[in-house]
PDB file of C-alpha atoms in Angstrom:
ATOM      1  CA  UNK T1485    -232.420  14.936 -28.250  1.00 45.00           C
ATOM      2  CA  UNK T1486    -230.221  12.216 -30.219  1.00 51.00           C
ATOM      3  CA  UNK T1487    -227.103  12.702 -31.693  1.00 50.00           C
ATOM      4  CA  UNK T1488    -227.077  12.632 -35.501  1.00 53.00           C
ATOM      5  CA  UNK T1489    -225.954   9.635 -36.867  1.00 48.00           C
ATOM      6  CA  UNK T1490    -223.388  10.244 -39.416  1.00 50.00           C
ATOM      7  CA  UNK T1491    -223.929   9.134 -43.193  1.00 54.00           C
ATOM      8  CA  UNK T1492    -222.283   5.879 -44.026  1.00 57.00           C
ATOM      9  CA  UNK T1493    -219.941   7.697 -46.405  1.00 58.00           C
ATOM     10  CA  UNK T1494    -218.971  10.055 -43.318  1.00 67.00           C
ATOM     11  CA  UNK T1495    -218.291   7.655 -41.516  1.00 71.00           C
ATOM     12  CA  UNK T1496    -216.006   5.953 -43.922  1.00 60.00           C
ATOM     13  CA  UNK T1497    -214.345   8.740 -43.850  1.00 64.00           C
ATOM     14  CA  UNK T1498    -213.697   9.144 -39.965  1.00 73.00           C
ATOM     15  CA  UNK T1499    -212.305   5.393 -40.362  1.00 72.00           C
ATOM     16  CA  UNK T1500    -209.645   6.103 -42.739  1.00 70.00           C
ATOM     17  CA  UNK T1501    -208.327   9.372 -40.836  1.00 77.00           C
ATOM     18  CA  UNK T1502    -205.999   8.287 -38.542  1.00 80.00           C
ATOM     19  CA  UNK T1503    -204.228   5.937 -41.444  1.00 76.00           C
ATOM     20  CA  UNK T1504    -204.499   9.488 -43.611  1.00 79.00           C
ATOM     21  CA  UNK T1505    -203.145  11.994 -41.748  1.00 86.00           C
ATOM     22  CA  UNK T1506    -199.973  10.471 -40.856  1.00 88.00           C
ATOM     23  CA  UNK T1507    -199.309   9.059 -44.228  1.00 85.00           C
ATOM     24  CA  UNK T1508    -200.144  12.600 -45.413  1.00 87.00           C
ATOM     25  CA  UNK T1509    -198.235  14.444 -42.966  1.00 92.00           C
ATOM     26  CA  UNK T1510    -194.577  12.613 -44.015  1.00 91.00           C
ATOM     27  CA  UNK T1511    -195.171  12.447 -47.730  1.00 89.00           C
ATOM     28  CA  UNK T1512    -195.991  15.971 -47.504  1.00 91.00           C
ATOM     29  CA  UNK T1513    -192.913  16.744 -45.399  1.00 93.00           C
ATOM     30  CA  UNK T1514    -190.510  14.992 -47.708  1.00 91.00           C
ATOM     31  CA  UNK T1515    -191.557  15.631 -50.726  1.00 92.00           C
ATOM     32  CA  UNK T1516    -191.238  19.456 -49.374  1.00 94.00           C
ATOM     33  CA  UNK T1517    -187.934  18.590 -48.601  1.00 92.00           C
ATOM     34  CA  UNK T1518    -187.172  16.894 -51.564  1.00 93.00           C
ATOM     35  CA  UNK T1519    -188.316  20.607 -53.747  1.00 94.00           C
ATOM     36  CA  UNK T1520    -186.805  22.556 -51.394  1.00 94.00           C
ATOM     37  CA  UNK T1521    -183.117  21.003 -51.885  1.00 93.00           C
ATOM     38  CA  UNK T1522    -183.836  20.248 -55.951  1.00 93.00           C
ATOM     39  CA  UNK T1523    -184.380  23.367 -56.415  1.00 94.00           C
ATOM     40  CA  UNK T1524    -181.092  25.256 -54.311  1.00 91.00           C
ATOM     41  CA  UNK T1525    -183.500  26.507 -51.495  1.00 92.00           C
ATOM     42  CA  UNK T1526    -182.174  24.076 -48.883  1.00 89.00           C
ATOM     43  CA  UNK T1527    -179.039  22.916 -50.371  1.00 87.00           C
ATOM     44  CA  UNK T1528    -176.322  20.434 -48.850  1.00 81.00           C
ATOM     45  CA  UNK T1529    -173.470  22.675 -48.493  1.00 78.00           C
ATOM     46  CA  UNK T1530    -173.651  26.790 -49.745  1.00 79.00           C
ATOM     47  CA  UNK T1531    -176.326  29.253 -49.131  1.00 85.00           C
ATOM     48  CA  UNK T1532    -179.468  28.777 -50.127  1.00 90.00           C
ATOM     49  CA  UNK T1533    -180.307  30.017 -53.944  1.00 90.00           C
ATOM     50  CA  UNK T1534    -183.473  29.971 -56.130  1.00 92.00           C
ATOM     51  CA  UNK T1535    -182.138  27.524 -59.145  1.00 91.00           C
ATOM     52  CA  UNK T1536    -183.921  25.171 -61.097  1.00 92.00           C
ATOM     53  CA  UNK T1537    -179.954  24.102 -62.914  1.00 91.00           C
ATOM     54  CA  UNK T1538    -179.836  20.494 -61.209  1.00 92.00           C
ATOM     55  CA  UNK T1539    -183.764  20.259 -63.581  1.00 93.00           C
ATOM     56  CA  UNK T1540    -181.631  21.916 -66.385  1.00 92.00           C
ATOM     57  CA  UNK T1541    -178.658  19.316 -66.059  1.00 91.00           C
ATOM     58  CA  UNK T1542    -181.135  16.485 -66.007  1.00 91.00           C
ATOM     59  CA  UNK T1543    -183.087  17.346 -68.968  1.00 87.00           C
ATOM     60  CA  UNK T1544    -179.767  18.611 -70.794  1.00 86.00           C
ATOM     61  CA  UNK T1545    -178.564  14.938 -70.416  1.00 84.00           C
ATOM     62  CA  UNK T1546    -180.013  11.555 -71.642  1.00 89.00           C
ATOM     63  CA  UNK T1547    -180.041   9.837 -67.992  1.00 92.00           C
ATOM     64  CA  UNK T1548    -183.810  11.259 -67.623  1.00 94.00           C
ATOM     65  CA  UNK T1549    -185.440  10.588 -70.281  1.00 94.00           C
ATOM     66  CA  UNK T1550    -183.843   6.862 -70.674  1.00 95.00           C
ATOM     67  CA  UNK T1551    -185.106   6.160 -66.972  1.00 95.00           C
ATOM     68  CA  UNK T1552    -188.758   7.722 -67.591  1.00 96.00           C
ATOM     69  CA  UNK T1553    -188.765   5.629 -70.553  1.00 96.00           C
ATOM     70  CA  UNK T1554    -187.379   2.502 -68.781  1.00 97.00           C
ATOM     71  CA  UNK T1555    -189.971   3.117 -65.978  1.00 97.00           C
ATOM     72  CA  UNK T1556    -193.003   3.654 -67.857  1.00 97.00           C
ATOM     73  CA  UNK T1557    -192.275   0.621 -69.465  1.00 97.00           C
ATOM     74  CA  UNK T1558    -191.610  -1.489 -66.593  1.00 97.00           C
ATOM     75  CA  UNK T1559    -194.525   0.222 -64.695  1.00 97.00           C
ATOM     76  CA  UNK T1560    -197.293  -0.537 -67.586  1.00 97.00           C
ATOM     77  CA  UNK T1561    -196.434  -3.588 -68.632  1.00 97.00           C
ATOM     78  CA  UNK T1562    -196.264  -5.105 -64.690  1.00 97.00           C
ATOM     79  CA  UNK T1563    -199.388  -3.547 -64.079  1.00 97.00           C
ATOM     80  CA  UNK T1564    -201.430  -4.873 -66.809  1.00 97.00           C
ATOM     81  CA  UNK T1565    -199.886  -8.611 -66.316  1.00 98.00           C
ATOM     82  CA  UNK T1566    -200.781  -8.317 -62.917  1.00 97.00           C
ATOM     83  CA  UNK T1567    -204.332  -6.935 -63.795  1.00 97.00           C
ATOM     84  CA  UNK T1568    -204.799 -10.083 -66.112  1.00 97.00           C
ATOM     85  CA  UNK T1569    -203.625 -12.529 -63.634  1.00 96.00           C
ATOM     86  CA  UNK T1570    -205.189 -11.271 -60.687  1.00 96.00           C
ATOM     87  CA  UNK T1571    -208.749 -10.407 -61.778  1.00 95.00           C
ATOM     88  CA  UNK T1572    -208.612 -13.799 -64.065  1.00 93.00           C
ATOM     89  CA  UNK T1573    -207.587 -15.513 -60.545  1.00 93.00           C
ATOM     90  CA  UNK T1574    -210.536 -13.986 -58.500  1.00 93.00           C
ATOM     91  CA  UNK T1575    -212.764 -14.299 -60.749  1.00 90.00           C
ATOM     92  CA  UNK T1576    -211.683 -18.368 -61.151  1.00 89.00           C
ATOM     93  CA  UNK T1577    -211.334 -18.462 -57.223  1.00 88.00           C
ATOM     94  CA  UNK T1578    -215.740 -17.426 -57.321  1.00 81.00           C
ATOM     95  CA  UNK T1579    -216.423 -20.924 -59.131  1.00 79.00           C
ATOM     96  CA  UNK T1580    -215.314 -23.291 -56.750  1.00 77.00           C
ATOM     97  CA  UNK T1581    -215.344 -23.510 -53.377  1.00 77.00           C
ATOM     98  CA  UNK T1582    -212.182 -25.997 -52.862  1.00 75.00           C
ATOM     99  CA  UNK T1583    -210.314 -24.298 -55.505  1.00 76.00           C
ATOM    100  CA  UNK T1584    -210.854 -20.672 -54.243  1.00 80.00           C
ATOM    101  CA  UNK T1585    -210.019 -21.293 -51.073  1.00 87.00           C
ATOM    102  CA  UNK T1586    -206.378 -22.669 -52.300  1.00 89.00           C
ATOM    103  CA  UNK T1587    -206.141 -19.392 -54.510  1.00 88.00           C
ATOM    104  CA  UNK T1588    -207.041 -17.620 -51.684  1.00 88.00           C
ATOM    105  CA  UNK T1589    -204.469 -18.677 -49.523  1.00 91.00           C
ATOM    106  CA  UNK T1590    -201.474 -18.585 -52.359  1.00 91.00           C
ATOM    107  CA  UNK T1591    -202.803 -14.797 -53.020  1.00 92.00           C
ATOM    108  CA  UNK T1592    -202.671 -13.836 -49.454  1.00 92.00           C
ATOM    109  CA  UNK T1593    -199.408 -15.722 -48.637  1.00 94.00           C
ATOM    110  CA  UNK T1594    -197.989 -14.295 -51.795  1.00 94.00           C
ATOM    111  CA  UNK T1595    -198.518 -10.416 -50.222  1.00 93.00           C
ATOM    112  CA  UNK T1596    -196.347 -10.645 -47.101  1.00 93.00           C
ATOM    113  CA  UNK T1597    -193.476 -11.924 -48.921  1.00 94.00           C
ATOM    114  CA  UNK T1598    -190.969  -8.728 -49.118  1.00 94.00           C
ATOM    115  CA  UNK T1599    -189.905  -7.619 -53.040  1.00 94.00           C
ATOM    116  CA  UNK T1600    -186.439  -8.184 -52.689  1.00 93.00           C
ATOM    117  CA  UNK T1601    -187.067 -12.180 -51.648  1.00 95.00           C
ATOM    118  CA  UNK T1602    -188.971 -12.134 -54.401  1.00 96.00           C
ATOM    119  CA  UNK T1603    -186.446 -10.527 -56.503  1.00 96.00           C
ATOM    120  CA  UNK T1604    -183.819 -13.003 -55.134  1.00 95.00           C
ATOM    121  CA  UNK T1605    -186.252 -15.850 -55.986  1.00 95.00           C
ATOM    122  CA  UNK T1606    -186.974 -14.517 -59.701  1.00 96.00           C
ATOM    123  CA  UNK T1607    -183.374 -14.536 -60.258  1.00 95.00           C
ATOM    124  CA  UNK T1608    -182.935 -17.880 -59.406  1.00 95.00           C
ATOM    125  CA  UNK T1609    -185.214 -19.092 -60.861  1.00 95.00           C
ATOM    126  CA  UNK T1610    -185.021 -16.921 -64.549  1.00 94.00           C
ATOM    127  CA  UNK T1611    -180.825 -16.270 -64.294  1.00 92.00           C
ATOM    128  CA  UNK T1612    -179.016 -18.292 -67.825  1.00 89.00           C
ATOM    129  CA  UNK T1613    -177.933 -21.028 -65.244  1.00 87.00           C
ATOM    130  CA  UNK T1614    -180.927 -20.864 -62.692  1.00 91.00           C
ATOM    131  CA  UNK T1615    -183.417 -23.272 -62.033  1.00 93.00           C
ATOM    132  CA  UNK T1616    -185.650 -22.884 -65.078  1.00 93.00           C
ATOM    133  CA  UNK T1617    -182.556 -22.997 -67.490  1.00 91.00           C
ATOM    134  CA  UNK T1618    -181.530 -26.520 -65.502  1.00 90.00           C
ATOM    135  CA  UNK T1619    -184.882 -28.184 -65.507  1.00 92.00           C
ATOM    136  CA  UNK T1620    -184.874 -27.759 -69.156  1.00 90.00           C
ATOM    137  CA  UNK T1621    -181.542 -29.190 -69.901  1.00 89.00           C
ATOM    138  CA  UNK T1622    -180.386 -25.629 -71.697  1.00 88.00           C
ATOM    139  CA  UNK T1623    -176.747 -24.776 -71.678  1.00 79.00           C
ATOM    140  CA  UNK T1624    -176.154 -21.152 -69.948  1.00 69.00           C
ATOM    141  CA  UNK T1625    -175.494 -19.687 -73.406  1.00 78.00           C
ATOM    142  CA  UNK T1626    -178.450 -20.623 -75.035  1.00 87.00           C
ATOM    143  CA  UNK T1627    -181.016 -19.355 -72.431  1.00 89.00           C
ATOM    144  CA  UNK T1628    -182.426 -15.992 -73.248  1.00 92.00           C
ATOM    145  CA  UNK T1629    -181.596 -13.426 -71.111  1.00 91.00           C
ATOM    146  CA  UNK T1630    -184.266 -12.866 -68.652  1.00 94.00           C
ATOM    147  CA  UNK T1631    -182.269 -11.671 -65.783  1.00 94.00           C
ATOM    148  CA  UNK T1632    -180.584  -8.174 -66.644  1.00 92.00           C
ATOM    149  CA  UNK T1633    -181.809  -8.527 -70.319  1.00 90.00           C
ATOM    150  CA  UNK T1634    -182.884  -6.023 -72.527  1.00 90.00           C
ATOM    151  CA  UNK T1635    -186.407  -5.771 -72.090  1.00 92.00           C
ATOM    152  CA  UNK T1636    -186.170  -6.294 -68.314  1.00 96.00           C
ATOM    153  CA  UNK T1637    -188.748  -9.637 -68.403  1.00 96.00           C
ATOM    154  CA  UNK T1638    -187.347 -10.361 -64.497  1.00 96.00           C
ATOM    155  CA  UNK T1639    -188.302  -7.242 -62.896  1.00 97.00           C
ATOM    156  CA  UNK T1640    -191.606  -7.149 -65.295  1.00 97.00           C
ATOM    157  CA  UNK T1641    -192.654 -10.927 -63.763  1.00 97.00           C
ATOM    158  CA  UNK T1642    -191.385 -10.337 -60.775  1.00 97.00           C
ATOM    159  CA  UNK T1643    -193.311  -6.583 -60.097  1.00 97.00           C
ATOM    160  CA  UNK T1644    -196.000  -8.499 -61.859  1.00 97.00           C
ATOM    161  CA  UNK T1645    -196.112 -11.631 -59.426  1.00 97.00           C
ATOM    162  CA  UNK T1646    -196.164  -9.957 -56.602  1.00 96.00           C
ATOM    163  CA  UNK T1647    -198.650  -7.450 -57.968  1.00 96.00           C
ATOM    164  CA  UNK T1648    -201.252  -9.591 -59.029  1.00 97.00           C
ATOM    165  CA  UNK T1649    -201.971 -11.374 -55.659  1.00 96.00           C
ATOM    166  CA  UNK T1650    -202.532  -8.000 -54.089  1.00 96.00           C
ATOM    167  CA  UNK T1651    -205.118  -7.116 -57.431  1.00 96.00           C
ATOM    168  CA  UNK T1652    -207.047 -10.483 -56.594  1.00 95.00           C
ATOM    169  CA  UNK T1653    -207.379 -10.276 -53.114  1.00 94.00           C
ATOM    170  CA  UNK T1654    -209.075  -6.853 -53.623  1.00 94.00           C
ATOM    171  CA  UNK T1655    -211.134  -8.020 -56.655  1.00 94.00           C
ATOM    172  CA  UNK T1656    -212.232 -10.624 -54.366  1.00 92.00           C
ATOM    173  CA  UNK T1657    -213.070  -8.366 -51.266  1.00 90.00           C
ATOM    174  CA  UNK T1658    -214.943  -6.247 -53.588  1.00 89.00           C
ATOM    175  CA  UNK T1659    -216.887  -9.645 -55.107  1.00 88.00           C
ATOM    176  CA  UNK T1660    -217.402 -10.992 -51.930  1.00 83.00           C
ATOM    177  CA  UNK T1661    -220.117  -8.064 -50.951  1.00 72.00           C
ATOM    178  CA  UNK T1662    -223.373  -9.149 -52.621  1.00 71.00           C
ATOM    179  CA  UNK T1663    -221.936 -10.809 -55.740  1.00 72.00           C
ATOM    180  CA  UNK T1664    -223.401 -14.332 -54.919  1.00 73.00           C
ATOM    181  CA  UNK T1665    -226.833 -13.335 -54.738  1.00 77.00           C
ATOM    182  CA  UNK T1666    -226.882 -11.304 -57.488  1.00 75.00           C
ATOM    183  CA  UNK T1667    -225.350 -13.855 -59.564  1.00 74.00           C
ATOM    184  CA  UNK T1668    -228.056 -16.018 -57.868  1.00 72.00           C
ATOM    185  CA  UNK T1669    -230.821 -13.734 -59.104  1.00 78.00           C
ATOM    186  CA  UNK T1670    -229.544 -13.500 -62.449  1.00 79.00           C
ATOM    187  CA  UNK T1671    -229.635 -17.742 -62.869  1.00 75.00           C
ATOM    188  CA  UNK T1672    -233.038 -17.363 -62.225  1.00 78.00           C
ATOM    189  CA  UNK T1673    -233.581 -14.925 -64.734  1.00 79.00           C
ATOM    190  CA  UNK T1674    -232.382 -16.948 -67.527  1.00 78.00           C
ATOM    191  CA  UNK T1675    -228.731 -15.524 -67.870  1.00 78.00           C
ATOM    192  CA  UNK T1676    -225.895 -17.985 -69.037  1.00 75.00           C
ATOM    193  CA  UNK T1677    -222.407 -18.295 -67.322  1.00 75.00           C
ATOM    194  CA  UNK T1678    -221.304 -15.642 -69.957  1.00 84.00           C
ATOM    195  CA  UNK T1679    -223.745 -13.528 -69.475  1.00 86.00           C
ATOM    196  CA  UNK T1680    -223.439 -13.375 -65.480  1.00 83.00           C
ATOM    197  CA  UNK T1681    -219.697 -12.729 -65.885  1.00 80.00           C
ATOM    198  CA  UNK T1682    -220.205 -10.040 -68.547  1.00 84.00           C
ATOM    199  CA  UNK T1683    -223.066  -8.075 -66.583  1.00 82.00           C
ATOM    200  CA  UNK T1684    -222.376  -8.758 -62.889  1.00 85.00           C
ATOM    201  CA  UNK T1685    -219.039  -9.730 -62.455  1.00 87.00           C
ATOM    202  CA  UNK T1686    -216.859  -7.762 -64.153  1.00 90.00           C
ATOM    203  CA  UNK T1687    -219.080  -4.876 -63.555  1.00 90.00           C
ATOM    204  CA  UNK T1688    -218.468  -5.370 -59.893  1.00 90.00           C
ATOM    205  CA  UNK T1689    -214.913  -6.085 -60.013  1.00 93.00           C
ATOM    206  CA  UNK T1690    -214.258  -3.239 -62.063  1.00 93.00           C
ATOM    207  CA  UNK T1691    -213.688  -0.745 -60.028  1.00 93.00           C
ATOM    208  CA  UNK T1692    -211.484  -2.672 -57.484  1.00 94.00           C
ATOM    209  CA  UNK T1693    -209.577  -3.548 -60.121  1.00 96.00           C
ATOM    210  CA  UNK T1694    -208.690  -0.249 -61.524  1.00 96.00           C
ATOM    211  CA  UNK T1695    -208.131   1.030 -57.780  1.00 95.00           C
ATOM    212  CA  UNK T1696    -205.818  -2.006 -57.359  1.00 96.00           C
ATOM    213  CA  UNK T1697    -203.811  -1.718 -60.758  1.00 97.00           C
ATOM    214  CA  UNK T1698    -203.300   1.890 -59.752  1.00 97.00           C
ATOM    215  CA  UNK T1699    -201.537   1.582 -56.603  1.00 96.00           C
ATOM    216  CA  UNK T1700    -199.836  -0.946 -58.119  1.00 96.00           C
ATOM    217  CA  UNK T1701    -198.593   1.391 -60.944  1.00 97.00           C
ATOM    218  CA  UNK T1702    -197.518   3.655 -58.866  1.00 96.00           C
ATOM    219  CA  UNK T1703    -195.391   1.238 -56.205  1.00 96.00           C
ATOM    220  CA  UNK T1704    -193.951   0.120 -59.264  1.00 97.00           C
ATOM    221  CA  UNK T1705    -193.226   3.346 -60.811  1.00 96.00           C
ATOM    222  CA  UNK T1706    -190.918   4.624 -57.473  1.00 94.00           C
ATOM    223  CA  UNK T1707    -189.604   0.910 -56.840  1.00 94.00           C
ATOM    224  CA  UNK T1708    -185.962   0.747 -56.569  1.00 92.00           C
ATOM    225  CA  UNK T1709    -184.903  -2.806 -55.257  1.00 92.00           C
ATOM    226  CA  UNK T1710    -186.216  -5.130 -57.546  1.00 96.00           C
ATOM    227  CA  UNK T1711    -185.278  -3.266 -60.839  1.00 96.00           C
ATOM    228  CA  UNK T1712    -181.619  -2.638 -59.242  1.00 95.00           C
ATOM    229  CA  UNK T1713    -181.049  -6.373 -58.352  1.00 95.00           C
ATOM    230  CA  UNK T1714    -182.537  -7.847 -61.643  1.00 96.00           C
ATOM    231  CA  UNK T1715    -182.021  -5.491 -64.028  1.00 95.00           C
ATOM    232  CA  UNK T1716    -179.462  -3.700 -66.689  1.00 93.00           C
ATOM    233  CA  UNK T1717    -176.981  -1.317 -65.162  1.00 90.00           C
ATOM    234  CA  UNK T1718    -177.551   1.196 -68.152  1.00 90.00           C
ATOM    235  CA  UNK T1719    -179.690   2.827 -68.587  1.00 93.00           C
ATOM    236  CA  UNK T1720    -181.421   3.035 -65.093  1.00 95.00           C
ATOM    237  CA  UNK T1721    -185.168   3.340 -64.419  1.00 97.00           C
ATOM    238  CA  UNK T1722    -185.846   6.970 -62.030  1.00 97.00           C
ATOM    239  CA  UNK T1723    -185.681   4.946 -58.912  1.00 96.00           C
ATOM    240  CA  UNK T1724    -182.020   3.485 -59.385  1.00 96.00           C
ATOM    241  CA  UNK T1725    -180.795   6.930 -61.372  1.00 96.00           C
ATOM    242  CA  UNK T1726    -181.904   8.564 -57.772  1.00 96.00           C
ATOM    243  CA  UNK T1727    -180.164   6.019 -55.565  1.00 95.00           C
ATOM    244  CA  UNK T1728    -176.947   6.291 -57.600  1.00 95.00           C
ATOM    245  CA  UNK T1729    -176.920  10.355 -57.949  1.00 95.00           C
ATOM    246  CA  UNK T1730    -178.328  10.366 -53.748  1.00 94.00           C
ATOM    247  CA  UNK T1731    -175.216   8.332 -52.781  1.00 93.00           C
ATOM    248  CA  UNK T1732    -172.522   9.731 -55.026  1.00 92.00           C
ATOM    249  CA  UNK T1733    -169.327  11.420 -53.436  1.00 90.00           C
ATOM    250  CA  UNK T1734    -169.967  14.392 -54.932  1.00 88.00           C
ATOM    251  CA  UNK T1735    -172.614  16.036 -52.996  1.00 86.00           C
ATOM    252  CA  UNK T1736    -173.755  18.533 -55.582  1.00 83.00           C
ATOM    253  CA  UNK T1737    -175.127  15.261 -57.163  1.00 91.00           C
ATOM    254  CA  UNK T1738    -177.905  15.471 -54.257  1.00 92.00           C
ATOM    255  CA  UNK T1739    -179.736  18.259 -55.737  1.00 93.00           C
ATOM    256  CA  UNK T1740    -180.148  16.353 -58.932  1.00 94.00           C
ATOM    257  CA  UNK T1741    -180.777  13.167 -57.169  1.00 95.00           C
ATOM    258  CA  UNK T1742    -183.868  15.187 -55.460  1.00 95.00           C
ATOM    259  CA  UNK T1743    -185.126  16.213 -58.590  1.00 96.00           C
ATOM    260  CA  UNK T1744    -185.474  12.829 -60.160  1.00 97.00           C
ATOM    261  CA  UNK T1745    -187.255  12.209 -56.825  1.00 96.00           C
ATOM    262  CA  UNK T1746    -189.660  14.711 -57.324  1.00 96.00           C
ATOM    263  CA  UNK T1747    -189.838  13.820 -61.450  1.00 96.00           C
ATOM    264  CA  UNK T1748    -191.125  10.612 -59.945  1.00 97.00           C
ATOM    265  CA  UNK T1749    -193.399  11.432 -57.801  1.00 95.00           C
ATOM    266  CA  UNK T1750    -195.142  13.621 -59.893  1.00 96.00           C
ATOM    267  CA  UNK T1751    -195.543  10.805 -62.328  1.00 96.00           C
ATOM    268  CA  UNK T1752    -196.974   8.594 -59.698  1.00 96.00           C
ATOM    269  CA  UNK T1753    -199.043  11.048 -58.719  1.00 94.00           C
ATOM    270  CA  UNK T1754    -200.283  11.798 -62.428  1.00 96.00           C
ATOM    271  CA  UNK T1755    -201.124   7.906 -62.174  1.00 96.00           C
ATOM    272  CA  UNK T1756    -203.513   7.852 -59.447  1.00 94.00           C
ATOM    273  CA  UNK T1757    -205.578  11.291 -60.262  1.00 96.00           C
ATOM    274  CA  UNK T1758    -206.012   9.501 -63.742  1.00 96.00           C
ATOM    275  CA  UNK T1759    -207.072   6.378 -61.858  1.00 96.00           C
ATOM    276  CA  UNK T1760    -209.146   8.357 -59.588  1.00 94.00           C
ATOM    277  CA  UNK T1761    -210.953   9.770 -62.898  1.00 95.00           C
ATOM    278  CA  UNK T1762    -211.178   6.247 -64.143  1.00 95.00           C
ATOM    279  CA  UNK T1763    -213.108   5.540 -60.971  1.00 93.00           C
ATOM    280  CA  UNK T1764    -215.269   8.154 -61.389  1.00 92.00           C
ATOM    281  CA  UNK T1765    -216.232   7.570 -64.978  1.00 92.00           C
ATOM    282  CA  UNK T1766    -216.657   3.770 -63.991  1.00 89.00           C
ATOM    283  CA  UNK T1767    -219.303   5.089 -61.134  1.00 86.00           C
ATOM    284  CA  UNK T1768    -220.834   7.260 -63.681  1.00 87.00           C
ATOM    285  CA  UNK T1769    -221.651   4.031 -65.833  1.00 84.00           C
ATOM    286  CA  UNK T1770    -223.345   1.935 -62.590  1.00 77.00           C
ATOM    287  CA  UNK T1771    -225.156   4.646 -61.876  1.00 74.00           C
ATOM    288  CA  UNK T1772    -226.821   5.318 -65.362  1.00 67.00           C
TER     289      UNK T1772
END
């Protein structure tokens, strides 16, 4: 007697085991870790002692709630310039075949390229005497300040660069499985360019898209390179406040360090079940 075949969905999920379980295995372990010493039940140097105070001395303190206001900011407003640019890039690369091969390869040549090169780049290109502030003739006094300015527009582009060529090479992954002929099928029908944009594509990039913008929000959310190297030094986004209060001489400082850690990844974490339910409702739609 045969084997039973396993459903395609089963199987998909066999596939994406062995990438799974190890990821699983050390985010689990550290971010065990990371409770374990926040809250005094592994600490540095003492005994160990239930205590939620480094939690207490965080929220007591202005530090926190500057950098989850810094980093929600810097999170949402990366992710939905790289949503714009990347879905409005795939779905530009599906009209020509020339022109989306070229937007192709700048998307996948922009992925490899490591954040902090990036962040390097941004500055030098957005910094009051950079490259932009040359090429239009402006004095270093009169450019606005991009580059550790108030409202932190180099790390924004920059996350949002980046960000967007991973958003469009997904969109198009996700277009490229039956999106021609069903844009085919709809020509023949009668429907307009709008109307095959409006009722297949989008509704087929969709939910790439929202899968794609929240990974992205999340990467963004624990980043720490990129928003130390371009940004203000006060006040500090979660990533950077962690960093700082990890490496401080003082090694009580850990314990609070650890708890920004785990403030963070909670919030990243709060990002993807909400994208997951996005995902869901999105599925709920197709299938009515």
């Amino acid at each position: 007697m045969p084997a039973p075949v396993p459903a395609p969905r089963s199987r998909a999920l066999l596939l994406l085991l062995p990438a799974v379980v190890p990821t699983a295995a050390v985010l689990g372990a550290a971010l065990t870790v990371a409770v374990l010493q926040s809250t005094g039940l592994l600490p540095v140097v003492g005994e160990p002692e239930p205590s939620l105070a480094a939690y207490r001395e965080l929220a007591g303190g202005r530090a926190l709630l500057d950098g989850l206001r810094v980093s929600l900011g810097i999170a949402a407003a990366s992710t939905a310039l790289a949503l714009a640019v990347g879905l409005g890039t795939a779905l530009l690369a599906r009209t020509t075949r020339l022109g989306g091969r070229l937007l192709r390869a700048a998307a996948a040549a922009t992925v490899p390229v490591p954040h902090l090169v990036g962040a390097a780049a941004v500055g030098l290109l957005l910094a009051d005497s950079g490259l932009a502030a040359r090429t239009l003739s402006v004095t270093p006094g009169q450019f606005p300040p991009l580059v550790a300015g108030p409202w932190w527009a180099a790390v924004v582009a920059e996350y949002a660069w980046k960000e967007s060529a991973f958003v469009a090479l997904v969109v198009l992954a996700a277009l490229a499985a039956g999106e021609r002929e069903l844009d085919e099928t709809a020509a023949t029908l009668g429907a307009g360019p709008w109307q095959r944009l409006r009722r297949v594509a989008l509704p087929l990039a969709a939910p790439a898209a929202i899968g794609a913008g929240g990974v992205g929000f999340a990467y963004v959310l624990g980043s720490y390179d990129v928003a130390w190297l371009l940004g203000r030094s006060s006040p500090e986004p979660l990533p950077v406040l962690a960093h700082r209060l990890f490496t401080d001489v003082d090694l009580a400082r850990r314990e609070q360090a650890l708890a920004v850690a785990v403030v963070t990844t909670v919030l990243a974490l709060a990002g993807l079940v909400l994208t997951a339910a996005l995902l869901a409702r999105t599925a709920r739609r197709a299938a009515a």
